[in-house]
Amino acid sequence: MPVAGLVPSAGAEEPADLLIRNARCHTGDPARPEARGVAIRGGSIVALGDDRELAPLAGPSTTVVDALGRRVVPGLNDSHLHVIRGGLNYVLELRWDGVRSLRQALAMLREQAGRTPKGQWIRVVGGWTAEQFAERRMPTVAELNAAAPDTPVFVLHLYQSALLNRAAVRAAGFTRETPDPPGGQIVRGRDGTPNGVLLAAPSALVLYSTLAKAPTLDPAEQRSSTRHFLRELNRFGLTSAVDAAGGFQNFPDNYRTVTDLARDGELTLRIAYHLFPQTAGQELADLTRWIETVRPEDGDGWLRLNGAGENLTWAAADFENFTEPRPELAAGYEGEFEKAVRLLMENGWGFRLHATYDETIRRDLAVFERLAADGLFPAGNRWLFDHAETVSDASLERIAALGGGISVQNRMSFQGRAFIDRYGAAAATRTPPVRRMLDQGITVGAGTDATRVSSYNPWVALHWLVTGRTVGGLALYPPGNLLSRERALELYTRGGARLTGEDGVKGILREGYYGDLAVLSDDYFTVPDEDIPHIESVLTVVGGRVVHATAEYEGLDEPREPVTPAWSPVAHFGGYQSGPRSGTRGSVPGASGARQAAMMAEAVAESARHHEWRVARGLDPEPRPGGFDPCFGS
């Protein structure tokens, strides 16, 4: 069909499958930074240019999309996302990601309790922090009991703690006789009865093992849940992710869903995955078995193995609970750790390694430097540290010399206040030192570490990289540790592709590269800083397939199946909760004016309630000071 003068030609030679025109394309390609449109055929980009240059590629079967002057960027790539585990449970979770007030969060909980069937739990699992709420506090166990007196409720807060209502304490089997697990605490009342608070002290194992007691989905439901989660990620312009594996994610059992979806051509997100030994004491046996079975880069452009990690041996892992002191790792863990690293490097396997603190990184680097004497570092195998919040300049020099990379995540968006409370504001100014990493020439990719801590919304992470602020608005970094918007976006596109060795096929918009892109709701390069987290994609394309479409493009994407089970929180609330903003278009895709007004009413009501709380404690004057309106004042 004709679109603003671009007329398909019946004689077009090798017409494109999809043509995006009238766009402001940020290609990420230094050789051609900008373009007005892009043409995709057979899953790959075949041309960039303006209408005159692309018109010959428009045939009768070409889908032509007018971007209406919107910003187009390469598809985003989260370099550390627990996408496989998150997908298996997504439809069971009540997401507080983006919720602005505790009042609203508890209202969602109360409503969900009314539809959750007997025997099922309500789970709030990551993606939020008390700092994002107007009240600046967590819910209490009493509030959970009032909202859901009979339905088990489990609320995970970062790596720090979990809250359980009375029904969940019973369902989890906690009694006076239940011992505290290693590295964790079951908080109790005076009579020894568990009161519903679990603390990571410092290990989060008590939190995750309790969550694992909740009912799970059957295989067909897990498949549907994963499809919905991938489409939710597509909503924000994500076209790729590197799965960092994790605890309670067994291979091959928990990978079967994404493997089946890939086999059937139903993935809407490209996934490079890692393998993580699950049982302490048998890590070397697991790694040996995997090396004999599969190899890195096995797979295709949709699903491929990227290596081992983010743990290689359990004893080498530190914890990232900043409310607790830095854990002291056991003396002598290096012996088994060195065997694991040697096994991988000698067999051509790369790896990623969880390390929060410089103290851990220094010990690991000493192992790598011993192996370098045997020619194993640098030897062409991709390896990287994950997190590296407190890595020192000296360690960065050693990482660069050994050919390593780093994947950074915006965990400080959610834990910045806790870090400052323990280590001070001065230490937080370079936690992590992203600019220093780049200055050292280290390959750096950006991600979220979602879904159990940070939100999976990549624009929240980009906001953190650009502004250095937490989700609560706390400024962490000086200008010297901030990135330009262009550089931050590069970490979220080309950086992730470099970490998986795919920077020759994705991460930028260039002829011959994958046809992966996002048409944005607002221009990332010009919106106010505070509006970056509210950006979404109105059209997401992966391999030339339209996998997400809204606003003017609604209906162009592939049909979605209904969310099941019918009582799922996602079926009623969706995933990330978009809120009002000051952006240029003035509305959030998919959020009606009525819904925004309701959210504002919740915020206003909570403001009044919070004022009453402060008055009762003598922290605010009473009555509340009146405002001054120049239209009616004298």
XYZ file of C-alpha atoms in Angstrom:
634
model
C 0.000 0.000 0.000
C 1.230 3.568 -0.629
C 2.678 5.178 2.494
C 3.304 8.936 2.245
C 4.438 8.712 -1.341
C 6.447 5.474 -1.054
C 4.713 3.283 -3.640
C 5.460 -0.445 -3.767
C 6.745 -1.556 -7.141
C 5.542 -4.789 -8.735
C 8.906 -4.960 -10.463
C 11.025 -4.623 -7.346
C 14.005 -6.924 -7.442
C 14.273 -9.025 -4.282
C 11.822 -6.888 -2.283
C 12.294 -6.448 1.444
C 10.053 -8.279 3.885
C 9.887 -5.250 6.195
C 10.735 -1.629 5.538
C 10.864 1.030 8.277
C 10.777 4.571 6.865
C 10.487 8.172 8.096
C 12.594 7.288 11.122
C 15.508 8.786 13.016
C 17.735 5.728 13.124
C 20.631 5.698 15.552
C 22.590 2.868 13.960
C 25.420 2.567 16.509
C 27.697 2.129 13.492
C 30.549 4.689 13.426
C 30.767 4.288 9.649
C 27.152 5.439 9.244
C 25.735 6.816 12.509
C 22.321 7.859 11.171
C 19.731 6.817 8.608
C 16.131 7.620 7.748
C 15.023 4.043 7.235
C 15.997 0.394 7.205
C 15.002 -2.562 5.027
C 15.051 -6.173 6.225
C 14.880 -9.354 4.158
C 15.350 -12.944 5.271
C 15.934 -11.844 8.854
C 18.859 -9.527 8.050
C 19.285 -5.856 7.182
C 19.731 -5.384 3.436
C 19.758 -1.585 3.220
C 19.730 1.666 5.174
C 18.806 5.002 3.680
C 16.050 7.459 2.834
C 12.877 6.911 0.800
C 14.697 7.355 -2.497
C 17.271 4.727 -1.602
C 14.799 2.231 -0.105
C 11.935 2.592 -2.592
C 13.349 -0.040 -4.990
C 13.083 -2.599 -2.180
C 9.353 -2.032 -1.592
C 7.381 -4.764 -3.322
C 3.707 -5.777 -3.146
C 4.392 -8.143 -0.230
C 6.633 -5.734 1.702
C 5.300 -4.520 5.038
C 6.018 -0.794 5.070
C 5.974 0.921 8.468
C 5.971 4.696 8.844
C 7.928 5.463 12.012
C 6.366 8.941 12.137
C 9.723 10.506 12.904
C 10.331 8.361 15.948
C 13.740 7.290 17.205
C 14.888 3.821 16.065
C 17.743 2.051 17.865
C 19.431 -1.341 17.535
C 17.666 -4.007 19.548
C 18.718 -3.942 23.208
C 20.768 -6.797 24.663
C 20.729 -7.469 28.423
C 24.116 -9.042 29.137
C 23.027 -10.466 32.514
C 19.396 -11.495 32.774
C 17.962 -14.612 34.386
C 15.560 -14.967 31.501
C 15.192 -18.765 31.547
C 14.341 -18.970 35.251
C 12.221 -15.832 35.042
C 10.181 -17.206 32.177
C 9.304 -20.435 33.988
C 7.611 -18.467 36.787
C 6.558 -15.170 35.202
C 2.783 -15.647 35.132
C 2.774 -16.695 38.804
C 4.349 -13.458 40.010
C 2.785 -10.213 41.122
C 5.239 -7.615 39.841
C 5.785 -4.429 41.844
C 8.270 -3.176 39.251
C 7.463 0.486 38.629
C 4.745 0.746 41.310
C 4.953 4.233 42.851
C 3.374 3.773 46.275
C 3.132 1.074 48.911
C -0.583 1.831 49.092
C -0.959 0.803 45.454
C 1.250 -2.268 45.947
C -0.864 -3.482 48.874
C -4.055 -2.808 46.924
C -2.741 -5.049 44.146
C -1.905 -7.702 46.723
C -5.352 -7.504 48.297
C -7.063 -7.785 44.924
C -4.900 -10.735 43.890
C -5.714 -12.566 47.127
C -9.356 -12.520 46.107
C -8.697 -14.500 42.932
C -5.811 -16.802 43.901
C -7.106 -20.374 44.358
C -6.552 -22.428 47.478
C -3.135 -24.051 47.548
C -1.429 -21.372 45.450
C 0.854 -18.590 46.696
C 1.071 -14.913 45.885
C 4.720 -14.152 45.033
C 6.288 -10.722 44.757
C 9.720 -11.668 43.505
C 12.148 -8.838 42.887
C 12.200 -5.773 40.669
C 11.285 -3.315 43.421
C 12.710 -1.555 46.444
C 11.229 0.444 49.294
C 13.010 3.518 47.908
C 10.676 3.636 44.890
C 7.551 4.046 47.047
C 6.211 7.436 48.120
C 6.247 6.098 51.690
C 9.936 5.066 51.466
C 9.325 1.921 53.439
C 8.629 -1.778 53.055
C 5.299 -3.367 53.918
C 4.944 -4.947 57.333
C 3.978 -8.531 58.025
C 0.808 -7.184 59.654
C -0.104 -5.437 56.394
C 0.443 -8.662 54.457
C -1.780 -10.533 56.924
C -4.509 -7.894 56.561
C -4.336 -7.912 52.760
C -4.332 -11.708 52.431
C -5.365 -13.447 55.663
C -5.724 -16.930 54.143
C -3.555 -16.978 51.005
C 0.206 -17.560 51.401
C 2.159 -14.404 50.485
C 5.914 -14.327 49.842
C 7.516 -10.910 49.243
C 11.199 -10.868 48.280
C 13.131 -7.634 48.890
C 16.436 -7.519 46.988
C 19.087 -9.953 48.257
C 18.311 -8.841 51.786
C 15.093 -10.291 53.109
C 11.692 -11.794 52.521
C 8.367 -11.226 54.243
C 5.817 -14.003 54.708
C 2.305 -13.691 56.017
C 0.971 -16.217 58.531
C -0.413 -18.458 55.798
C 2.971 -18.560 54.034
C 4.823 -19.372 57.277
C 2.523 -22.385 57.674
C 2.806 -23.373 54.007
C 6.610 -23.212 54.176
C 6.594 -25.464 57.240
C 8.398 -23.052 59.562
C 7.913 -23.807 63.271
C 9.681 -23.117 66.572
C 11.801 -26.202 65.890
C 12.960 -25.141 62.414
C 16.691 -24.338 62.624
C 18.244 -21.341 60.931
C 19.922 -22.399 57.678
C 23.623 -21.622 57.122
C 24.047 -17.957 56.239
C 20.398 -17.104 56.911
C 18.062 -16.227 59.748
C 14.431 -17.028 60.462
C 13.384 -14.120 62.676
C 11.249 -15.197 65.647
C 9.001 -13.729 68.284
C 9.657 -13.954 72.011
C 8.169 -17.444 72.177
C 10.389 -18.687 69.321
C 7.625 -18.737 66.711
C 8.737 -17.516 63.258
C 7.252 -14.051 62.740
C 7.363 -14.017 58.931
C 10.698 -12.249 58.374
C 13.606 -14.055 56.693
C 17.044 -12.442 56.557
C 19.952 -13.163 54.262
C 22.857 -13.085 56.683
C 24.514 -12.788 54.227
C 23.473 -15.693 51.949
C 20.172 -15.434 50.078
C 19.787 -19.230 50.130
C 17.136 -19.062 52.868
C 15.106 -16.715 50.653
C 15.352 -18.763 47.483
C 14.903 -22.154 49.149
C 11.703 -20.883 50.762
C 10.422 -19.594 47.430
C 11.168 -22.999 45.915
C 8.525 -24.531 48.228
C 5.739 -22.735 46.351
C 3.753 -24.642 43.699
C 5.181 -24.660 40.190
C 3.644 -24.730 36.730
C 3.348 -27.851 34.632
C 5.458 -28.044 31.435
C 2.740 -26.696 29.135
C 2.122 -23.756 31.479
C 5.855 -23.077 31.767
C 6.032 -22.864 27.992
C 3.168 -20.374 27.892
C 4.654 -18.404 30.805
C 8.010 -18.139 29.035
C 6.391 -16.907 25.835
C 4.602 -14.177 27.772
C 7.785 -13.173 29.576
C 9.723 -12.887 26.335
C 7.001 -10.696 24.867
C 7.129 -8.543 28.006
C 10.858 -8.072 27.428
C 10.173 -7.229 23.771
C 7.876 -4.471 25.078
C 10.976 -2.542 26.171
C 12.925 -3.073 22.954
C 14.920 -6.092 24.117
C 15.835 -8.404 21.259
C 18.664 -10.372 22.936
C 19.710 -11.479 26.387
C 22.559 -13.433 27.933
C 21.183 -15.842 30.504
C 23.474 -15.982 33.531
C 21.981 -19.250 34.842
C 21.759 -19.288 38.647
C 20.727 -21.318 41.641
C 17.804 -23.730 41.243
C 18.322 -23.714 37.452
C 19.316 -27.240 36.517
C 20.615 -28.297 33.122
C 19.040 -29.718 31.033
C 15.683 -29.929 32.844
C 15.061 -26.211 33.371
C 16.365 -25.372 29.893
C 13.895 -27.663 28.137
C 11.230 -24.983 27.720
C 13.430 -22.524 25.826
C 14.956 -25.402 23.866
C 11.490 -26.544 22.753
C 10.474 -22.975 21.869
C 13.657 -22.545 19.826
C 13.040 -25.831 18.020
C 9.526 -24.712 17.117
C 10.591 -21.233 16.028
C 8.653 -19.546 18.849
C 11.375 -17.571 20.598
C 10.960 -13.811 20.278
C 14.249 -13.046 22.034
C 17.728 -14.282 21.153
C 19.249 -16.126 24.133
C 22.880 -17.032 24.809
C 22.929 -19.202 27.922
C 25.379 -20.370 30.574
C 25.619 -23.547 32.654
C 25.929 -23.299 36.433
C 26.893 -26.309 38.631
C 24.143 -26.691 41.203
C 25.570 -28.966 43.879
C 28.528 -28.077 46.060
C 31.150 -30.797 45.882
C 30.276 -32.080 42.428
C 31.037 -28.978 40.361
C 33.967 -30.574 38.538
C 31.892 -33.629 37.691
C 29.138 -31.418 36.249
C 31.572 -29.360 34.197
C 33.299 -32.490 32.880
C 29.978 -34.011 31.831
C 28.912 -30.837 30.036
C 32.229 -30.483 28.227
C 31.771 -34.014 26.892
C 28.184 -33.276 25.802
C 27.956 -29.734 24.395
C 30.272 -26.967 23.242
C 30.116 -23.163 23.436
C 28.443 -21.604 20.408
C 26.424 -24.774 19.808
C 23.045 -23.638 18.545
C 22.065 -20.800 16.247
C 21.233 -17.106 16.250
C 18.233 -17.687 18.521
C 19.570 -20.057 21.182
C 23.227 -20.828 21.781
C 25.528 -21.957 24.564
C 27.944 -19.237 25.682
C 29.934 -21.061 28.387
C 29.928 -21.860 32.097
C 29.023 -19.747 35.125
C 28.124 -17.449 36.765
C 29.408 -19.787 39.478
C 32.074 -22.378 38.756
C 32.493 -23.572 42.333
C 30.195 -22.564 45.157
C 33.028 -21.814 47.574
C 34.316 -19.042 45.274
C 31.077 -17.037 45.287
C 30.582 -13.964 47.426
C 27.233 -12.387 48.303
C 25.793 -9.029 47.354
C 23.691 -8.180 50.370
C 24.954 -4.689 51.192
C 23.005 -4.581 54.457
C 25.421 -7.214 55.784
C 29.216 -7.058 56.113
C 31.246 -8.307 53.197
C 31.520 -12.083 53.541
C 34.924 -13.636 54.110
C 35.325 -16.506 51.673
C 36.802 -19.716 52.980
C 40.543 -20.099 52.980
C 41.830 -22.447 50.306
C 38.870 -22.365 47.917
C 41.354 -21.645 45.143
C 42.369 -25.307 44.792
C 39.085 -26.622 43.382
C 38.413 -23.305 41.665
C 41.711 -23.534 39.777
C 40.865 -27.065 38.638
C 37.522 -25.859 37.290
C 39.032 -22.912 35.413
C 41.819 -25.080 33.970
C 39.303 -27.682 32.801
C 37.255 -25.037 31.002
C 40.137 -23.174 29.389
C 41.897 -26.327 28.202
C 38.702 -27.422 26.487
C 37.915 -24.115 24.807
C 35.140 -23.071 27.164
C 34.624 -19.475 28.201
C 32.968 -18.552 31.475
C 31.447 -15.759 33.512
C 32.116 -15.351 37.198
C 30.005 -13.768 39.923
C 32.186 -11.422 41.988
C 30.832 -8.424 43.869
C 33.867 -7.324 45.881
C 37.439 -6.516 44.915
C 38.657 -8.871 47.637
C 37.077 -11.776 45.733
C 38.266 -10.509 42.360
C 41.896 -10.257 43.546
C 41.895 -13.863 44.744
C 40.374 -15.079 41.479
C 42.838 -13.087 39.394
C 45.749 -14.690 41.267
C 44.450 -18.063 40.056
C 44.147 -16.831 36.480
C 47.672 -15.405 36.561
C 49.066 -18.776 37.648
C 47.267 -20.399 34.731
C 48.593 -17.706 32.395
C 52.020 -19.246 32.901
C 50.659 -22.299 31.057
C 49.326 -20.131 28.223
C 45.677 -20.386 29.265
C 45.203 -16.594 29.690
C 44.646 -14.787 27.420
C 43.999 -17.635 24.990
C 41.005 -16.570 22.924
C 38.352 -17.969 25.241
C 35.858 -15.320 26.310
C 35.605 -14.822 30.052
C 34.227 -12.069 32.246
C 33.459 -10.935 35.739
C 29.860 -10.157 36.630
C 28.933 -7.227 38.911
C 32.378 -6.055 40.131
C 30.888 -3.235 42.193
C 34.013 -2.513 44.252
C 36.703 -3.574 41.774
C 39.911 -1.540 42.171
C 41.958 0.186 39.485
C 44.760 -2.327 40.052
C 42.374 -5.222 39.467
C 41.042 -3.578 36.311
C 44.582 -3.455 34.939
C 44.993 -7.164 35.678
C 41.642 -8.019 34.059
C 42.633 -6.110 30.930
C 46.018 -7.876 30.788
C 44.308 -11.274 30.991
C 41.797 -10.456 28.230
C 38.720 -10.425 30.444
C 35.447 -8.548 30.133
C 32.943 -7.223 32.664
C 29.166 -7.252 32.762
C 27.760 -4.464 34.965
C 24.216 -4.305 36.268
C 22.199 -1.547 37.905
C 21.964 -3.271 41.270
C 22.962 0.047 42.828
C 19.722 1.523 41.436
C 18.016 -0.611 44.042
C 20.709 -1.048 46.704
C 22.537 2.282 46.572
C 21.094 3.510 49.861
C 22.050 0.292 51.645
C 25.587 0.510 50.249
C 26.015 4.105 51.435
C 24.672 3.252 54.885
C 27.355 0.582 55.265
C 30.365 1.871 53.330
C 29.766 5.613 53.010
C 28.972 8.011 50.182
C 32.622 8.333 49.124
C 32.940 4.604 48.429
C 29.674 4.658 46.477
C 30.984 7.218 43.972
C 32.772 4.462 42.021
C 30.553 1.469 42.713
C 31.052 0.178 40.081
C 33.716 2.268 38.287
C 32.228 1.931 34.806
C 34.194 4.772 33.236
C 37.488 3.340 34.542
C 36.609 -0.050 33.044
C 36.112 1.537 29.643
C 39.252 3.651 29.977
C 41.210 0.422 30.474
C 39.896 -0.867 27.128
C 37.921 -3.644 28.801
C 34.875 -4.981 26.958
C 31.873 -3.970 29.071
C 28.277 -5.036 28.620
C 25.300 -3.729 30.587
C 22.359 -5.571 32.082
C 19.942 -5.774 34.982
C 20.426 -9.039 36.939
C 16.649 -9.325 36.849
C 14.288 -10.695 37.938
C 14.949 -11.275 41.649
C 16.735 -8.008 42.367
C 16.607 -5.311 39.727
C 13.709 -4.821 37.370
C 14.005 -6.245 33.872
C 13.192 -2.812 32.410
C 16.428 -1.900 30.567
C 15.588 1.807 30.566
C 15.872 1.870 34.365
C 19.418 0.557 33.943
C 20.198 3.079 31.212
C 18.894 5.863 33.468
C 21.332 4.691 36.158
C 24.288 4.661 33.758
C 23.467 8.163 32.501
C 22.408 9.910 35.728
C 24.013 7.869 38.503
C 20.756 7.944 40.472
C 18.838 5.239 42.276
C 15.165 4.542 41.590
C 14.475 6.679 44.654
C 16.389 9.627 43.158
C 19.511 9.372 45.344
C 22.588 10.681 43.479
C 25.475 8.225 43.714
C 28.134 9.235 41.207
C 30.082 12.347 40.226
C 30.233 13.336 36.529
C 33.463 11.398 36.108
C 31.651 8.075 36.597
C 28.690 8.833 34.344
C 28.265 7.851 30.707
C 26.863 9.782 27.788
C 23.558 8.495 26.502
C 25.231 7.203 23.362
C 27.941 5.334 25.277
C 25.421 3.853 27.700
C 23.304 2.593 24.808
C 26.409 1.044 23.248
C 26.931 -1.017 26.418
C 23.347 -2.238 26.043
C 23.701 -3.174 22.366
C 27.187 -3.755 20.984
C 28.716 -4.390 24.415
C 26.523 -7.407 25.063
C 27.198 -8.724 21.565
C 30.957 -8.501 22.161
C 30.659 -10.534 25.365
C 29.085 -13.398 23.388
C 31.287 -13.050 20.316
C 28.347 -11.945 18.163
C 29.400 -8.378 17.451
C 29.828 -9.298 13.794
C 26.109 -10.002 13.407
C 24.262 -7.840 15.932
C 24.493 -4.792 18.171
C 24.370 -2.185 15.388
C 22.189 -1.449 12.362
C 24.314 -2.353 9.332
C 23.811 -4.274 6.111
C 24.256 -7.999 6.741
C 23.498 -7.770 10.455
C 20.430 -9.237 12.132
C 17.249 -7.272 11.552
C 16.850 -6.463 15.267
C 15.586 -3.003 16.200
C 13.174 -1.008 18.333
C 11.016 2.003 17.447
C 10.817 3.995 20.681
C 7.879 5.742 22.296
C 10.094 8.761 23.015
C 13.506 9.877 21.860
C 16.062 8.465 24.282
C 18.567 11.134 23.242
C 16.358 14.147 24.007
C 13.856 13.278 26.761
C 14.551 14.694 30.238
C 16.686 12.431 32.406
C 13.773 11.566 34.650
C 11.793 10.220 31.692
C 14.368 7.713 30.482
C 12.961 4.903 32.704
C 9.522 5.412 31.129
C 10.598 4.781 27.537
C 9.099 1.735 25.892
C 9.159 0.316 22.399
C 6.125 0.834 20.189
C 7.498 -1.619 17.615
C 10.105 -4.307 18.297
C 11.575 -6.336 15.455
C 13.720 -9.466 15.875
C 15.097 -11.041 12.746
C 12.594 -9.108 10.676
C 9.657 -10.417 12.758
C 7.443 -7.863 14.461
C 7.266 -9.318 17.990
C 5.777 -6.305 19.770
C 3.529 -3.575 18.434
C 1.420 -0.937 20.146
C 0.161 2.632 19.588
C -0.293 3.202 15.835
C 1.156 -0.229 15.054
C -1.160 -2.356 17.166
C -2.001 -5.589 15.385
C 1.226 -5.799 13.357
C 2.809 -8.201 15.809
C 2.260 -11.917 16.133
C -0.928 -12.930 17.994
C -0.623 -13.566 21.723
C -2.267 -16.440 23.515
C -4.342 -15.654 26.626
C -2.422 -15.615 29.897
C -2.986 -18.837 31.818
C -3.887 -19.756 34.476
C -6.817 -17.328 34.433
C -6.086 -16.179 38.013
C -2.499 -15.201 37.104
C -1.458 -11.761 38.405
C -0.075 -11.032 34.926
C -3.514 -11.626 33.404
C -4.921 -8.779 35.504
C -2.054 -6.372 36.188
C 0.440 -7.123 33.439
C 4.146 -6.920 34.205
C 6.074 -3.689 34.689
C 3.763 -0.926 35.935
C 4.253 2.174 33.798
C 3.436 5.478 35.464
C 2.845 9.121 34.525
C 5.775 11.079 33.158
C 6.710 14.404 31.630
C 7.747 12.971 28.269
C 7.103 14.683 24.967
C 4.226 12.441 23.941
C 2.520 12.833 27.289
C 1.261 9.289 27.718
C 2.550 5.830 28.376
C 1.837 3.229 25.687
C -0.895 0.963 26.936
C -1.806 3.172 29.901
C -5.163 4.876 29.646
C -5.887 8.337 31.019
C -8.251 6.775 33.538
C -5.552 4.417 34.757
C -3.051 7.250 35.120
C -5.598 9.317 37.018
C -6.254 6.396 39.350
C -2.537 6.033 40.031
C -2.254 9.749 40.753
C -5.199 9.515 43.132
C -3.442 6.676 44.953
C -0.300 8.792 45.271
C -2.231 11.805 46.581
C -4.094 9.680 49.102
C -0.858 8.120 50.283
C 0.732 11.547 50.632
C -2.054 12.595 52.996
C -1.752 9.362 54.946
C 2.011 9.754 55.238
C 1.554 13.328 56.517
C -0.778 12.043 59.242
C 1.866 9.487 60.234
C 4.526 12.224 60.501
C 2.222 14.533 62.481
C 1.526 11.765 64.983
C 5.275 11.514 65.612
C 5.856 15.263 65.829
C 7.801 15.374 62.550
C 5.409 17.693 60.650
C 3.347 20.697 61.765
C -0.420 20.435 62.201
C -2.464 21.665 60.449
C -0.731 21.129 57.139
C 0.599 24.413 55.686
C -1.551 25.748 52.880
C -0.220 26.352 49.406
C -0.004 29.709 47.674
C -1.878 30.172 44.396
C -0.840 33.396 42.635
C -4.158 33.445 40.748
C -6.131 33.857 43.954
C -3.639 35.302 46.406
C -3.296 38.986 47.131
